């Protein structure tokens, strides 16, 4: 973490020439490993430090019924709810905790809406590392339950000032005071975790047999996932495994859309104004400030992508449709990508013949109360 706290970021670079000399699509195919460590040469820590819970290798589902309902022929869901703690954050935290083990840390701290903290707590439990989790006062019940059972120390934080990210402020104070290792998913406070979600586009390309993908829809809060996906696409290109990029779409809730405004208003990162008091049913997408917004903006620009915001009823409709048409049970934040796709199809930005992949990022079991609240009557 940069001492000045001025959002300086450290990008991890690899010896791309050495990798491309050895790696082509064929030997990748014959690899046995079926987790994020399948792509070890693209990760910033060696596999021997890893704690493995089965992270990554999530299914790519051909969503024919949902596609038909939305009016798109080639729709795929990358079902990240199948990760060990039921969100994509396991990719990030598997890498984060391996790094903490490599450098000998026994106490790690995290600021998170809940999923990343639950994930870090699971990996830490398996490694015998203590976790100090700073989460919002109203964090989802399923995420709190995970944190408690994995044995984390939980600090619930309340936003008091406009635009303040109370969990990040508290985490930084604890890092300064107690010397904990900062392990949130956001790049400015730890450079390694964004390397984990990078494995999503790696898997995606292998699963889709390297055929062209037109769009990838990414639910966005801090922008770490978007940054990871963008970094993965660049790494694949740098070693010659792909020669073009799909267009990335950042999807935010209407009640917290600082990054969408920056994308559509062509603002630079340092001009982004935090959302004063974020509010949405998508509790995982409520970071008032997109901490990884610099690289997220670059990813959208370089791939000729889009930024879109969707309202809460549209997000809840997406939760319903994923369950009813595809048997995929997502939390609202995890389903937001579908709402973004629906909107861009309606606006004619995405065509009915385009190939679209939606990242479904977290399980509905995390927030059963919220998901059930949309039912007209209780069972
Ligand atoms: C289920 C889910 N989806 C998407 C996101 C957004 O990820 P990011 O903060 O990396 O933009 C989060 C973040 O917590 C999440 O929990």
Short mmCIF file of N, CA and C in Angstrom, two decimals, residues 16 42 197-202 204-205 213 215-216 218 226-248 299 303:
data_model
loop_
_atom_site.label_atom_id
_atom_site.label_comp_id
_atom_site.label_asym_id
_atom_site.label_seq_id
_atom_site.Cartn_x
_atom_site.Cartn_y
_atom_site.Cartn_z
N UNK A 16 6.20 -11.89 -19.71
CA UNK A 16 5.28 -12.35 -20.75
C UNK A 16 5.99 -13.07 -21.90
N UNK A 42 0.51 -16.91 -14.23
CA UNK A 42 -0.09 -15.58 -14.30
C UNK A 42 -0.49 -15.07 -12.92
N UNK A 197 -9.36 -12.62 -9.68
CA UNK A 197 -10.48 -12.58 -10.63
C UNK A 197 -10.04 -12.58 -12.09
N UNK A 198 -8.79 -12.31 -12.30
CA UNK A 198 -8.21 -12.39 -13.65
C UNK A 198 -8.42 -13.76 -14.28
N UNK A 199 -8.55 -14.78 -13.43
CA UNK A 199 -8.71 -16.13 -13.97
C UNK A 199 -10.09 -16.33 -14.60
N UNK A 200 -11.02 -15.40 -14.36
CA UNK A 200 -12.36 -15.54 -14.99
C UNK A 200 -12.24 -15.50 -16.52
N UNK A 201 -11.63 -14.47 -17.12
CA UNK A 201 -11.53 -14.50 -18.58
C UNK A 201 -10.66 -15.65 -19.10
N UNK A 202 -9.72 -16.12 -18.30
CA UNK A 202 -8.92 -17.27 -18.75
C UNK A 202 -9.85 -18.48 -18.92
N UNK A 204 -13.10 -18.52 -19.09
CA UNK A 204 -14.13 -18.20 -20.07
C UNK A 204 -13.67 -18.54 -21.49
N UNK A 205 -12.46 -18.12 -21.82
CA UNK A 205 -11.95 -18.39 -23.15
C UNK A 205 -11.76 -19.88 -23.40
N UNK A 213 -16.21 -13.59 -28.12
CA UNK A 213 -17.27 -13.15 -27.20
C UNK A 213 -17.42 -11.65 -27.44
N UNK A 215 -19.57 -9.39 -25.60
CA UNK A 215 -19.80 -8.57 -24.41
C UNK A 215 -19.59 -9.39 -23.13
N UNK A 216 -19.01 -8.76 -22.12
CA UNK A 216 -19.00 -9.36 -20.77
C UNK A 216 -19.62 -8.35 -19.81
N UNK A 218 -20.43 -7.06 -16.09
CA UNK A 218 -19.75 -7.17 -14.80
C UNK A 218 -20.45 -6.31 -13.75
N UNK A 226 -14.00 -5.80 -12.19
CA UNK A 226 -13.81 -5.26 -13.54
C UNK A 226 -12.31 -5.14 -13.85
N UNK A 227 -11.56 -4.66 -12.86
CA UNK A 227 -10.11 -4.53 -13.04
C UNK A 227 -9.46 -5.89 -13.29
N UNK A 228 -9.89 -6.88 -12.52
CA UNK A 228 -9.33 -8.22 -12.68
C UNK A 228 -9.64 -8.79 -14.06
N UNK A 229 -10.89 -8.64 -14.49
CA UNK A 229 -11.28 -9.16 -15.80
C UNK A 229 -10.47 -8.45 -16.90
N UNK A 230 -10.32 -7.16 -16.76
CA UNK A 230 -9.57 -6.38 -17.75
C UNK A 230 -8.09 -6.80 -17.76
N UNK A 231 -7.52 -6.97 -16.58
CA UNK A 231 -6.11 -7.38 -16.50
C UNK A 231 -5.93 -8.77 -17.12
N UNK A 232 -6.89 -9.66 -16.88
CA UNK A 232 -6.81 -11.01 -17.46
C UNK A 232 -6.84 -10.96 -18.98
N UNK A 233 -7.71 -10.13 -19.52
CA UNK A 233 -7.80 -10.01 -20.98
C UNK A 233 -6.49 -9.48 -21.55
N UNK A 234 -5.91 -8.50 -20.85
CA UNK A 234 -4.64 -7.95 -21.34
C UNK A 234 -3.52 -8.99 -21.28
N UNK A 235 -3.48 -9.74 -20.17
CA UNK A 235 -2.44 -10.77 -20.03
C UNK A 235 -2.56 -11.82 -21.14
N UNK A 236 -3.79 -12.21 -21.43
CA UNK A 236 -4.01 -13.20 -22.50
C UNK A 236 -3.50 -12.68 -23.84
N UNK A 237 -3.72 -11.40 -24.05
CA UNK A 237 -3.27 -10.81 -25.31
C UNK A 237 -1.76 -10.67 -25.36
N UNK A 238 -1.19 -10.31 -24.21
CA UNK A 238 0.26 -10.10 -24.18
C UNK A 238 1.04 -11.39 -24.45
N UNK A 239 0.44 -12.53 -24.14
CA UNK A 239 1.15 -13.79 -24.44
C UNK A 239 0.64 -14.42 -25.73
N UNK A 240 -0.18 -13.68 -26.47
CA UNK A 240 -0.61 -14.13 -27.79
C UNK A 240 -1.71 -15.18 -27.79
N UNK A 241 -2.40 -15.38 -26.66
CA UNK A 241 -3.47 -16.39 -26.64
C UNK A 241 -4.77 -15.85 -27.25
N UNK A 242 -4.95 -14.52 -27.23
CA UNK A 242 -6.10 -13.92 -27.92
C UNK A 242 -5.58 -12.70 -28.68
N UNK A 243 -6.35 -12.28 -29.68
CA UNK A 243 -5.89 -11.07 -30.37
C UNK A 243 -6.92 -9.95 -30.39
N UNK A 244 -8.04 -10.16 -29.70
CA UNK A 244 -9.00 -9.04 -29.59
C UNK A 244 -9.68 -9.13 -28.22
N UNK A 245 -10.39 -8.07 -27.88
CA UNK A 245 -11.06 -8.02 -26.58
C UNK A 245 -12.57 -8.02 -26.75
N UNK A 246 -13.28 -8.72 -25.85
CA UNK A 246 -14.73 -8.48 -25.78
C UNK A 246 -14.97 -7.09 -25.20
N UNK A 247 -16.16 -6.56 -25.37
CA UNK A 247 -16.47 -5.24 -24.80
C UNK A 247 -16.97 -5.45 -23.37
N UNK A 248 -16.39 -4.71 -22.44
CA UNK A 248 -16.75 -4.86 -21.03
C UNK A 248 -17.87 -3.89 -20.66
N UNK A 299 -10.26 -0.08 -18.68
CA UNK A 299 -10.80 -1.30 -19.29
C UNK A 299 -12.02 -1.02 -20.16
N UNK A 303 -11.76 -1.30 -24.33
CA UNK A 303 -12.55 -2.35 -24.98
C UNK A 303 -13.80 -1.77 -25.66
#
